[in-house]
Amino acid sequence: MKKILCFVLLSALTLLSGAPERVYKDSELNLITRLTTYILHRNHYRPQQLDVTFSNKFFEEYFDTLDPQRIYFTQQDVRHFEKYKPTLGFSLLQGNTAFAFSLYALYRQRLAEFIRFSEQECSKKMDFSADEYWDLKRDKAPRPADSKAQKELWRLRIKSDLLYYHLLDRIMAEDKGKEKDKKQEAAAAAWKWAGTTPAKRLQKRLRDISNEVMKKDRIDILGIYLNTLAQVFGPHSSYYAPKLSEDFDIHMSLSLTGIGATLSTDDGFIKVVDIVKGGPAARDGRLRVEDRITVAVQENLEATNLIDMPVSQAVRYIRGPKDSRLGLGILTDKPGINPVPLNAVADLLHGISKVTGMPDFSKVFPEWRGNIYFRPYILTRSKVELVDDGAKGNIREIKTYNGKVKKIGIIELPSFYHDFAALRQGDAKAKRCSVDVENILKDFNRKKVDAVLMDLRFNGGGSLAEAIDMTGLFIRRGPVVQVRTPDNAIEVERDNNSKVVYTGPLVILTSKLSASASEIFTAALQDCSRALVLGDSRTFGKGTILKVEDLSPHFRWLARKIPAGSLSFEMAMFFRINGESVQQLGITPDIKLPSLTEELKMGEMFLDHHLPWDKIRSVPCNQHDTNLKRKAELLKKISQKRIDNTPAYQAHLKRIANYRAHKNRTKISLSEKRRWAEYRNEKELEETTEQLTAQDADSRKKARLNDPVLTEAVHITADYSIAK
């Protein structure tokens, strides 16, 4: 059976392509465009006239969506397309998308030209001693005037990329032989798959970009166009084409049905980035990080060649119904039993190509640094719970400023998730963050913690209902948030549950990345003096409530069955209990803590087309700790003294100062001598920021333990537990 599967998998690389994508008719794309435009035009919180002013804005926005670094389109190109500019709003209402597809066609053409140009440049000997620079603010720079100026811009871009890979080689050479930690071992494993030269690695990356751009179908291109339209109405309005709509549901439910592996693309291959704990792949144990998936075979023996397929398409063949079996063709550096060397696979593919006249896929295999083998696997799909993205709790014992030892419960909550689909189906175990946090709090109560710290620094929001229910875990009835609709009607959303799960001291840690539902939760507990808020000078500042609308059901009235995706848009603005909006300005903490996220140019105020700050009347609420402001001033002084005398935090402050200087640069040198002096420093800064947002749970846990901001927040929480 294994030999048969291996033959099917190998054959699939050359002979089979899998089920074709659904082809949308022009009339269907026309209907989707008209419906999306109509809903935004009539129902958005800030309705806009689709006039010349709007059309001009939308025209520029679509250019920047496709070419944010302004290297693919010239000023001549912009002038060529200006005939569409004044009437784009009217065209959208008519379902006319000629501009969308015409400009995307030019984008494909220019990308192909750039790749050919890069191949020519990579064949030359590069001079890394010249005093040249690459502009880091290309998104604000003017577009190149013509083709000649564009080619010079391309030359500098390619030189910058090649220098990056060249310096990476030097870093790897220096690190070789040093004591290896987990991250270095992962880098060494990745190195086995890397190209042998900087030029080859650059070509690998460009190949992946090309696959993603060239293989988008018409609904995907329309999706980019309509998403740009949505964001002109508001920065959080989005159109999700059918494939992306599925990803949105997965994000909210924290579950999917598949094999439990996080995937990306690398040199045309689907690369395994992470294995989800508890999923089918983790239980099976054979699939490993850095493996490449080349073929997927379904139970009906329908085989799909995944080489050169964008990951957004490939995952559709890897996900599937619960308990269904999936055959995978894997390239791996682990020989196992009866391994098939990659060279043998390449020879077989070359031979099949000669006999059949089909494409020779052996040519996609680059020069490998390690010994790579082809292996067949069979896995059974199951529901995969994304546990690493759910709420987590742990307890630390910390000494207060007067020497007492206190038990602090820490809850890390990355989002306000809610599995709406499972809830609609009556699933009593539907994933909800408020339920998970309630269980953690009950465990904290059993273990008699002295205070609780909620870490919301990387919480981008989620369900409004969950934010309200979560607030109710800490208060006994009362207002949580006020909601104003476009007609200026105001509704006060309340927690009506008298049950309180946790009554002790509560601290919330935020950052500029804390947004939306996390701001609703934080603001409610700050306004009623139920929680002490720590963090950056402000939170993100997203003060709007989104409505998510499935577009497909709308076409039933026309007796049409069209997978149309979904649309999210700002349909209301929320206000704090004290009447202030968090929109644009965010939430100011009671105690500010120096951090790297404070240095980020991040937040609503930096987003194009954002809604302005506003204020309405306040509503009364019970004040839980009338001495909170005074305590905050005391705790701030104690914290500052501790920071001044903590070596780890002082080192952190130096990194912050270093990062501040680093981020304010407007250009980087293309001289190897100068760049090498900067590179080590940059690498350390990148690793520091990456640690805090690591994807795998083990790295994230390790990062949190060595996180000076979190450590200081825990100390403040302990001090708060004894403050009078």
XYZ file of C-alpha atoms in Angstrom:
724
model
C 0.000 0.000 0.000
C 2.817 2.370 0.901
C 4.567 1.683 -2.426
C 1.304 2.314 -4.310
C 0.811 5.596 -2.464
C 4.394 6.588 -3.158
C 3.866 5.931 -6.888
C 0.592 7.928 -6.905
C 2.274 10.818 -5.107
C 5.268 10.856 -7.436
C 3.044 10.596 -10.495
C 0.957 13.484 -9.235
C 3.996 15.741 -9.419
C 3.906 15.432 -13.211
C 0.529 14.131 -14.348
C -2.163 15.567 -12.096
C -3.273 19.012 -11.032
C -6.318 18.410 -8.829
C -9.817 19.856 -8.952
C -10.122 23.085 -10.961
C -10.932 26.357 -9.216
C -14.452 27.705 -9.637
C -14.537 30.065 -12.613
C -16.631 33.162 -11.950
C -18.653 34.623 -14.813
C -18.445 38.327 -15.583
C -22.091 38.669 -14.541
C -21.301 37.150 -11.119
C -18.365 39.470 -10.520
C -20.611 42.347 -11.574
C -23.251 41.365 -8.986
C -20.689 40.944 -6.176
C -19.233 44.379 -6.958
C -22.620 46.100 -7.020
C -23.772 44.442 -3.792
C -20.542 45.235 -1.903
C -20.607 48.854 -3.068
C -24.302 49.260 -2.195
C -23.906 47.876 1.345
C -20.927 50.114 2.091
C -22.578 53.144 0.511
C -25.844 52.740 2.434
C -24.871 51.067 5.722
C -21.392 52.209 6.722
C -21.203 54.334 9.892
C -19.719 57.113 7.766
C -21.606 56.991 4.447
C -19.829 58.650 1.529
C -20.992 60.005 -1.786
C -19.409 58.072 -4.634
C -18.512 61.297 -6.402
C -15.374 62.621 -8.103
C -13.621 63.293 -4.777
C -14.238 59.719 -3.628
C -13.226 58.343 -7.043
C -9.916 60.219 -6.968
C -9.149 58.884 -3.493
C -10.039 55.311 -4.486
C -7.916 55.556 -7.646
C -4.775 56.450 -5.671
C -5.523 53.864 -2.999
C -5.681 50.956 -5.480
C -2.303 51.918 -6.939
C -0.792 51.920 -3.435
C -2.492 48.628 -2.529
C -0.797 46.810 -5.397
C 2.478 48.742 -5.190
C 2.971 50.086 -1.636
C 6.719 50.628 -2.124
C 6.087 52.466 -5.404
C 8.540 50.525 -7.517
C 6.308 48.774 -10.091
C 4.217 51.664 -11.469
C 5.706 54.813 -12.949
C 4.217 58.302 -13.136
C 3.599 57.576 -16.831
C 1.490 54.559 -15.818
C -0.616 56.682 -13.487
C -1.287 59.176 -16.281
C -2.231 56.323 -18.636
C -4.974 55.135 -16.269
C -6.308 58.586 -15.354
C -9.173 58.155 -17.816
C -10.809 55.884 -15.198
C -10.241 58.282 -12.309
C -13.296 60.629 -12.202
C -15.970 57.931 -12.667
C -14.761 55.027 -10.501
C -17.547 55.543 -7.947
C -20.248 55.409 -10.625
C -18.541 52.401 -12.247
C -18.664 50.494 -8.948
C -22.418 51.030 -8.673
C -22.717 49.663 -12.215
C -20.504 46.669 -11.385
C -17.856 47.798 -13.874
C -14.393 46.581 -12.772
C -12.342 47.200 -15.915
C -9.859 49.376 -13.987
C -9.314 46.641 -11.377
C -8.278 43.981 -13.860
C -6.401 46.285 -16.247
C -4.130 47.663 -13.524
C -3.594 44.184 -12.052
C -2.549 42.941 -15.506
C 0.070 45.699 -15.662
C 1.171 44.781 -12.128
C 1.800 41.198 -13.288
C 3.690 42.457 -16.320
C 5.907 44.741 -14.241
C 6.622 42.028 -11.670
C 7.730 39.690 -14.482
C 9.970 42.461 -15.839
C 11.431 43.041 -12.373
C 12.226 39.333 -11.975
C 13.939 39.199 -15.383
C 15.882 42.335 -14.482
C 16.916 40.802 -11.155
C 18.218 37.696 -12.928
C 20.402 39.907 -15.113
C 21.666 41.902 -12.124
C 22.382 38.743 -10.120
C 24.596 37.463 -12.932
C 26.876 40.483 -12.508
C 29.549 40.995 -9.874
C 28.022 43.270 -7.254
C 30.094 46.153 -5.865
C 29.313 46.496 -2.150
C 31.896 49.230 -1.584
C 30.062 52.034 -3.407
C 28.503 54.819 -1.328
C 24.857 54.106 -2.240
C 21.648 53.909 -0.198
C 18.179 52.375 -0.236
C 15.266 54.622 0.769
C 13.282 53.120 3.694
C 10.372 55.526 3.145
C 9.454 54.434 -0.348
C 5.735 54.425 0.541
C 5.921 58.226 0.773
C 8.341 58.794 -2.108
C 7.205 59.836 -5.585
C 6.854 57.088 -8.152
C 9.692 56.812 -10.705
C 9.117 59.234 -13.563
C 9.692 56.716 -16.350
C 11.149 53.326 -17.203
C 14.736 54.561 -16.967
C 14.259 55.888 -13.429
C 12.424 52.702 -12.524
C 15.309 50.478 -13.639
C 17.731 52.454 -11.459
C 15.359 52.019 -8.515
C 15.183 48.275 -9.221
C 18.981 48.046 -9.310
C 19.252 49.564 -5.835
C 16.462 47.357 -4.482
C 18.123 44.184 -5.771
C 21.488 45.288 -4.437
C 19.937 45.892 -0.997
C 18.359 42.407 -0.990
C 21.571 40.705 -2.108
C 23.559 42.530 0.560
C 21.053 41.341 3.190
C 21.558 37.693 2.194
C 25.308 38.189 1.945
C 25.427 39.513 5.527
C 23.241 36.630 6.643
C 25.898 34.250 5.273
C 28.515 36.039 7.361
C 26.346 35.745 10.472
C 25.832 32.002 9.911
C 29.580 31.516 9.418
C 30.357 33.357 12.657
C 27.713 31.455 14.640
C 28.927 28.074 13.395
C 30.516 26.085 16.192
C 29.004 28.169 18.967
C 26.828 26.571 21.635
C 23.439 26.131 20.012
C 20.102 27.097 21.502
C 16.729 26.055 20.091
C 16.531 29.051 17.781
C 19.998 28.443 16.332
C 19.127 24.797 15.713
C 15.985 25.885 13.857
C 18.081 28.303 11.772
C 20.552 25.518 10.986
C 17.690 23.258 9.892
C 16.347 25.984 7.615
C 19.831 26.434 6.211
C 19.741 22.942 4.734
C 17.027 24.162 2.395
C 18.554 27.517 1.543
C 20.091 28.341 -1.824
C 23.840 28.148 -2.096
C 24.320 31.837 -2.929
C 22.589 35.143 -2.062
C 21.520 35.425 -5.701
C 19.803 32.038 -5.649
C 18.043 32.828 -2.388
C 16.770 36.087 -3.828
C 15.448 34.252 -6.883
C 13.711 31.761 -4.588
C 11.901 34.578 -2.783
C 10.914 36.287 -6.019
C 9.564 32.998 -7.303
C 7.244 32.757 -4.292
C 6.080 36.340 -4.814
C 5.475 35.600 -8.480
C 3.434 32.487 -7.705
C 1.236 34.441 -5.302
C 0.637 37.261 -7.801
C 0.420 35.349 -11.082
C -1.862 32.555 -9.850
C -4.594 34.657 -8.330
C -7.894 34.008 -10.084
C -10.484 36.631 -10.973
C -12.367 36.497 -7.686
C -9.075 36.973 -5.787
C -8.203 40.039 -7.879
C -11.692 41.424 -7.410
C -11.244 40.731 -3.695
C -8.163 42.991 -3.583
C -10.094 45.712 -5.431
C -13.181 45.533 -3.203
C -11.072 45.354 -0.061
C -9.386 48.591 -1.168
C -12.833 50.097 -1.699
C -13.913 49.047 1.805
C -10.839 50.606 3.396
C -11.546 53.969 1.781
C -14.760 53.969 3.826
C -12.871 53.031 6.995
C -9.551 51.353 7.893
C -11.268 48.347 9.504
C -13.743 47.720 6.708
C -12.724 44.703 4.662
C -13.989 42.529 1.853
C -13.108 38.854 2.265
C -13.126 36.775 -0.897
C -14.503 33.260 -0.235
C -11.073 31.765 0.653
C -10.236 34.585 3.079
C -13.691 34.403 4.620
C -12.885 30.856 5.770
C -9.642 32.090 7.380
C -11.602 34.781 9.270
C -13.933 32.108 10.704
C -10.913 30.060 11.825
C -9.431 33.097 13.592
C -12.645 33.700 15.541
C -13.370 30.053 16.406
C -9.731 29.020 17.092
C -10.387 25.716 15.336
C -10.250 24.103 11.919
C -10.459 20.628 10.417
C -7.156 19.506 8.971
C -3.777 18.035 9.936
C -2.640 20.683 12.431
C 0.308 22.340 10.703
C 1.102 25.993 10.041
C 2.272 26.438 6.444
C 4.009 29.026 4.276
C 5.680 29.050 0.854
C 9.403 28.781 0.165
C 10.926 28.486 -3.297
C 7.650 27.207 -4.731
C 7.200 24.589 -2.009
C 4.653 24.472 0.801
C 6.822 24.648 3.919
C 5.855 23.414 7.397
C 6.430 26.319 9.796
C 4.911 24.870 12.965
C 3.137 21.733 14.202
C 0.022 22.398 16.301
C 0.155 20.540 19.606
C -2.493 17.846 19.878
C -3.274 17.881 16.153
C -3.096 14.869 13.775
C 0.431 15.715 12.572
C 1.715 16.112 16.149
C 0.130 12.805 17.223
C 1.541 11.019 14.172
C 5.025 12.415 14.809
C 6.511 12.060 11.323
C 5.885 15.508 9.851
C 8.535 18.013 10.976
C 9.131 21.750 10.856
C 11.004 22.668 7.625
C 9.543 19.692 5.715
C 8.077 20.528 2.280
C 4.689 19.215 1.130
C 4.680 18.600 -2.621
C 1.512 16.550 -3.251
C -1.880 16.004 -1.602
C -4.030 12.947 -2.380
C -7.657 12.769 -1.213
C -9.550 9.595 -0.264
C -10.977 9.308 -3.805
C -7.345 9.294 -5.079
C -7.745 12.776 -6.541
C -4.164 14.030 -6.447
C -2.990 17.628 -6.514
C 0.504 18.868 -7.288
C 1.201 21.647 -4.771
C 4.511 22.799 -6.250
C 4.375 26.485 -7.230
C 0.886 26.797 -5.725
C 0.220 29.783 -3.420
C -0.273 28.660 0.167
C -3.742 30.283 0.205
C -4.804 27.730 -2.420
C -2.765 24.764 -1.142
C -4.401 24.763 2.309
C -7.747 24.017 0.651
C -6.399 20.611 -0.403
C -4.881 19.904 3.018
C -7.893 20.912 5.103
C -10.925 18.695 4.746
C -13.775 16.815 6.451
C -13.231 15.379 9.913
C -12.008 11.719 9.919
C -11.118 11.803 6.194
C -7.724 10.452 5.175
C -5.097 12.496 3.345
C -1.992 11.302 1.521
C 0.979 13.662 1.486
C 4.200 13.640 -0.496
C 6.899 15.100 1.748
C 10.428 16.304 1.124
C 12.399 15.928 4.356
C 15.958 15.778 5.646
C 15.053 12.832 7.913
C 15.740 9.571 6.035
C 13.478 7.212 8.024
C 12.800 3.719 6.659
C 13.415 3.066 2.956
C 14.038 6.726 2.057
C 13.812 7.872 -1.556
C 16.677 10.348 -2.204
C 15.617 13.576 -3.894
C 18.039 12.961 -6.748
C 16.165 9.753 -7.539
C 12.855 11.647 -7.518
C 14.292 14.280 -9.859
C 15.564 11.571 -12.242
C 12.130 9.895 -12.217
C 10.312 13.161 -12.929
C 12.753 13.967 -15.715
C 12.196 10.536 -17.242
C 8.401 10.813 -17.065
C 8.617 14.221 -18.690
C 10.674 12.860 -21.611
C 8.205 10.012 -22.200
C 4.969 11.983 -21.789
C 5.993 15.464 -22.919
C 4.594 16.880 -19.679
C 6.430 19.670 -17.767
C 9.724 18.626 -16.199
C 9.206 19.337 -12.500
C 12.698 18.092 -11.679
C 13.852 21.580 -12.682
C 12.136 23.135 -9.669
C 14.442 21.263 -7.299
C 17.312 23.620 -6.413
C 20.802 22.702 -5.286
C 20.268 21.426 -1.760
C 22.705 21.948 1.095
C 21.614 18.808 2.925
C 20.518 15.280 2.034
C 16.816 15.540 1.158
C 14.448 12.583 0.760
C 10.946 12.012 -0.581
C 8.547 10.195 1.771
C 4.810 9.395 1.605
C 2.598 9.923 4.675
C -1.060 9.169 5.338
C -2.800 11.256 8.002
C -6.387 11.315 9.241
C -7.862 14.787 9.528
C -9.561 15.877 12.716
C -10.745 19.056 14.396
C -7.693 21.019 15.443
C -8.060 23.299 18.442
C -5.663 26.233 18.148
C -4.844 26.059 21.856
C -1.764 28.262 21.564
C -4.051 31.133 20.539
C -6.392 30.740 23.511
C -6.327 32.133 27.046
C -3.539 30.836 29.285
C -2.952 31.236 32.999
C 0.037 30.804 35.268
C 1.012 31.821 38.790
C 4.162 33.561 39.987
C 5.303 34.192 43.540
C 6.656 37.741 43.860
C 8.060 39.799 46.697
C 6.331 43.129 47.307
C 8.200 46.367 48.029
C 8.048 45.589 51.778
C 9.321 42.009 51.412
C 6.049 40.068 51.587
C 5.625 37.151 49.150
C 2.419 37.256 47.084
C 0.923 34.817 44.579
C 0.033 36.600 41.338
C -2.186 34.963 38.744
C -1.269 35.988 35.177
C -3.712 35.560 32.279
C -2.437 35.962 28.733
C -5.328 36.606 26.331
C -4.360 37.079 22.645
C -7.914 37.822 21.368
C -11.590 37.924 22.320
C -12.453 34.766 20.386
C -15.914 33.284 19.987
C -16.928 30.291 17.826
C -20.193 31.705 16.453
C -20.828 28.789 14.082
C -20.580 26.172 16.842
C -22.805 28.296 19.087
C -25.494 28.548 16.389
C -25.423 24.766 16.087
C -26.118 24.428 19.804
C -22.653 23.160 20.721
C -22.397 23.590 24.494
C -18.597 23.379 24.188
C -18.307 26.199 21.639
C -14.994 27.988 22.090
C -15.411 31.287 24.008
C -12.695 33.323 25.685
C -14.966 34.399 28.565
C -15.551 30.740 29.475
C -11.833 29.948 29.279
C -10.911 32.960 31.436
C -13.643 32.077 33.933
C -12.150 28.601 34.341
C -8.676 30.083 34.844
C -10.026 32.499 37.486
C -11.755 29.669 39.330
C -8.455 27.795 39.385
C -6.734 30.935 40.710
C -9.389 31.161 43.450
C -8.738 27.555 44.462
C -5.028 28.303 44.643
C -5.693 31.510 46.616
C -3.894 34.052 44.441
C -3.475 37.512 45.969
C -4.046 39.457 42.744
C -4.629 38.932 39.014
C -2.804 40.489 36.056
C -4.460 40.406 32.605
C -1.883 40.676 29.801
C -3.670 42.236 26.799
C -0.601 43.734 25.101
C -1.023 41.716 21.916
C -4.820 41.459 21.953
C -6.218 42.933 18.750
C -9.845 42.515 19.779
C -12.630 40.227 18.598
C -16.178 39.719 19.836
C -18.039 42.614 21.518
C -20.285 40.125 23.329
C -17.216 38.415 24.794
C -15.824 41.755 25.987
C -19.086 42.402 27.850
C -19.232 38.874 29.322
C -15.570 39.086 30.322
C -16.177 42.370 32.141
C -18.987 40.661 34.009
C -16.514 38.202 35.538
C -15.138 41.089 37.627
C -18.173 43.304 38.410
C -21.673 42.758 39.848
C -23.936 44.199 37.178
C -23.473 47.597 35.561
C -22.765 49.451 32.306
C -19.872 48.249 30.146
C -19.976 50.266 26.931
C -22.141 52.753 25.075
C -22.901 52.218 21.380
C -23.899 54.970 18.956
C -25.348 54.098 15.540
C -25.262 56.311 12.403
C -28.675 57.816 13.286
C -27.163 59.014 16.622
C -29.194 56.571 18.692
C -27.239 55.565 21.830
C -27.613 52.237 23.596
C -25.899 51.287 26.845
C -24.672 47.686 26.856
C -24.671 46.256 30.372
C -23.517 43.239 32.287
C -26.749 41.910 33.807
C -25.249 38.873 35.527
C -24.931 39.317 39.290
C -22.319 36.545 39.512
C -18.740 37.738 40.109
C -16.017 35.149 39.567
C -13.085 37.154 40.931
C -13.311 39.997 43.476
C -9.632 40.607 44.333
C -7.118 43.198 43.068
C -7.009 43.364 39.265
C -4.365 44.871 36.963
C -4.560 45.120 33.148
C -1.387 45.389 31.041
C -1.882 47.029 27.630
C 0.168 48.342 24.694
C -0.307 50.173 21.427
C -1.335 46.811 19.967
C -4.305 46.407 22.358
C -7.366 47.209 20.268
C -11.140 47.097 19.918
C -12.721 44.558 22.306
C -9.650 44.688 24.562
C -10.146 48.468 24.788
C -13.842 48.049 25.647
C -12.959 45.630 28.447
C -10.094 47.780 29.769
C -11.995 51.080 29.591
C -15.022 49.666 31.439
C -12.939 48.370 34.338
C -10.841 51.542 34.478
C -13.910 53.826 34.478
C -15.495 52.034 37.427
C -12.143 51.893 39.277
C -12.210 48.102 39.199
C -8.757 47.691 37.622
C -5.395 49.420 37.578
C -4.184 49.881 33.974
C -0.488 49.668 33.028
C 1.290 49.916 29.694
C 2.181 52.178 26.792
C 1.106 55.838 26.669
C -2.053 54.724 24.855
C -3.770 51.717 23.355
C -4.428 51.288 19.612
C -7.502 53.532 19.501
C -10.010 51.437 17.534
C -13.356 52.761 18.742
C -15.657 51.327 16.085
C -17.843 48.239 16.078
C -17.797 46.048 12.992
C -20.616 44.168 11.365
C -19.681 41.024 9.435
C -22.099 40.226 6.637
C -22.125 37.051 4.551
C -22.828 38.152 0.979
C -23.825 34.821 -0.551
C -27.372 34.657 0.950
C -28.259 37.968 -0.753
C -28.246 36.259 -4.142
C -30.934 33.748 -3.180
C -33.480 36.444 -3.998
C -32.179 36.252 -7.566
C -32.281 32.439 -7.502
C -28.498 32.474 -7.867
C -26.011 30.432 -5.875
C -22.801 32.487 -5.850
C -19.977 32.023 -3.291
C -19.499 35.742 -2.737
C -17.387 35.978 0.419
C -18.163 38.366 3.252
C -17.905 42.027 4.132
C -17.007 43.652 7.442
C -17.581 47.347 8.004
C -17.842 49.959 10.749
C -21.517 50.112 11.673
C -21.346 51.877 15.059
C -18.965 53.689 17.393
C -18.477 52.654 20.995
C -17.959 55.050 23.881
C -16.685 54.546 27.385
C -18.839 54.719 30.487
C -17.373 58.201 31.055
C -18.653 59.267 27.609
C -15.296 59.457 25.850
C -14.514 57.510 22.705
C -11.329 55.458 22.538
C -11.344 56.147 18.802
C -7.981 57.512 17.599
C -6.660 58.438 21.082
C -6.956 55.047 22.815
C -6.807 54.515 26.581
C -4.280 56.266 28.801
C -2.822 53.959 31.490
C -2.707 54.755 35.204
C 1.008 53.874 35.140
C 3.137 54.054 31.998
C 5.887 51.461 31.537
C 8.776 51.957 29.055
C 8.563 49.338 26.288
C 9.531 48.601 22.699
C 5.892 48.696 21.588
C 5.721 52.314 22.813
C 8.210 53.152 20.043
C 6.055 51.671 17.265
C 4.305 54.019 14.883
C 1.161 52.048 15.510
C -2.463 52.949 16.107
C -5.693 54.246 14.635
C -4.307 57.773 14.302
C -1.805 56.517 11.723
C -4.400 54.742 9.570
C -5.762 56.447 6.470
C -9.479 57.333 6.486
C -9.944 56.758 10.225
C -12.930 58.269 12.055
C -12.290 61.180 14.468
C -12.434 61.173 18.286
C -15.762 62.183 19.823
C -17.568 62.413 23.159
C -21.099 61.858 24.464
C -22.733 61.996 27.899
C -21.480 59.706 30.649
C -23.530 57.079 32.482
C -23.282 56.413 36.243
C -21.503 53.321 37.533
C -20.378 51.950 40.893
C -16.832 52.950 41.887
C -15.080 49.862 43.275
C -11.918 51.518 44.606
C -12.260 55.245 45.321
C -8.571 55.377 46.325
C -7.279 53.947 43.047
C -5.792 57.219 41.752
C -3.885 57.803 44.987
C -2.633 54.203 45.023
C -1.531 54.554 41.402
C 0.663 57.542 42.271
C 2.275 55.597 45.132
C 2.823 52.499 42.985
C 4.282 54.622 40.163
C 7.004 55.965 42.471
C 7.811 52.486 43.829
C 7.942 51.116 40.264
C 10.277 53.849 39.020
C 12.675 53.218 41.883
C 12.655 49.494 41.110
C 13.237 50.114 37.390
C 16.183 52.385 38.203
C 17.762 49.580 40.243
C 16.939 46.584 38.026
C 19.796 45.658 35.619
C 17.458 43.723 33.310
C 15.167 46.708 32.879
C 18.093 49.097 32.446
C 19.378 46.857 29.649
C 15.876 46.948 28.207
C 15.891 50.754 28.283
C 19.140 50.744 26.301
C 17.506 48.468 23.707
C 14.584 50.886 23.526
C 16.924 53.856 22.948
C 18.784 51.818 20.342
C 15.547 50.877 18.624
C 14.383 54.506 18.663
C 17.508 55.563 16.782
C 17.168 52.569 14.463
C 13.516 53.186 13.551
C 14.054 56.868 12.766
C 16.414 56.108 9.900
C 15.174 57.099 6.469
C 17.732 55.116 4.464
C 20.198 52.218 4.768
C 23.681 52.008 3.360
C 24.473 49.598 0.523
C 28.131 49.570 1.535
C 29.017 46.228 3.107
C 31.434 47.832 5.560
C 28.829 50.255 6.887
C 25.949 47.775 6.798
C 27.926 45.115 8.671
C 28.503 47.538 11.543
C 24.745 48.140 11.715
C 23.625 44.586 10.974
C 24.491 42.894 14.259
C 22.655 45.596 16.139
C 19.622 45.332 13.854
C 19.534 41.559 14.201
C 19.428 41.785 17.997
C 16.590 44.308 17.834
C 14.618 42.154 15.403
C 15.043 39.095 17.611
C 13.910 41.030 20.694
C 10.684 42.182 19.050
C 10.080 38.790 17.406
C 10.354 37.020 20.752
C 7.406 38.875 22.232
C 5.154 37.909 19.326
C 6.530 34.388 18.752
C 4.070 31.967 17.160
C 4.957 28.777 18.992
C 3.938 28.450 22.626
C 7.354 27.330 23.927
C 9.164 30.371 22.508
C 6.414 32.663 23.708
C 6.531 31.219 27.228
C 10.327 31.614 27.355
C 10.051 35.173 26.056
C 7.485 36.095 28.701
C 9.749 34.854 31.502
C 12.529 37.113 30.202
C 10.166 39.999 29.487
C 11.117 42.951 31.737
C 7.825 44.794 31.079
C 5.747 41.817 32.177
C 8.027 41.199 35.160
C 7.636 44.809 36.326
C 3.871 44.601 35.787
C 3.776 41.509 38.024
C 5.733 43.413 40.711
C 3.284 46.327 40.508
C 0.388 43.878 40.777
C 1.929 42.391 43.924
C 2.422 45.859 45.391
C -1.166 46.782 44.490
C -2.427 43.781 46.451
C -1.130 45.348 49.710
C -1.627 49.047 48.865
C -3.893 50.956 51.278
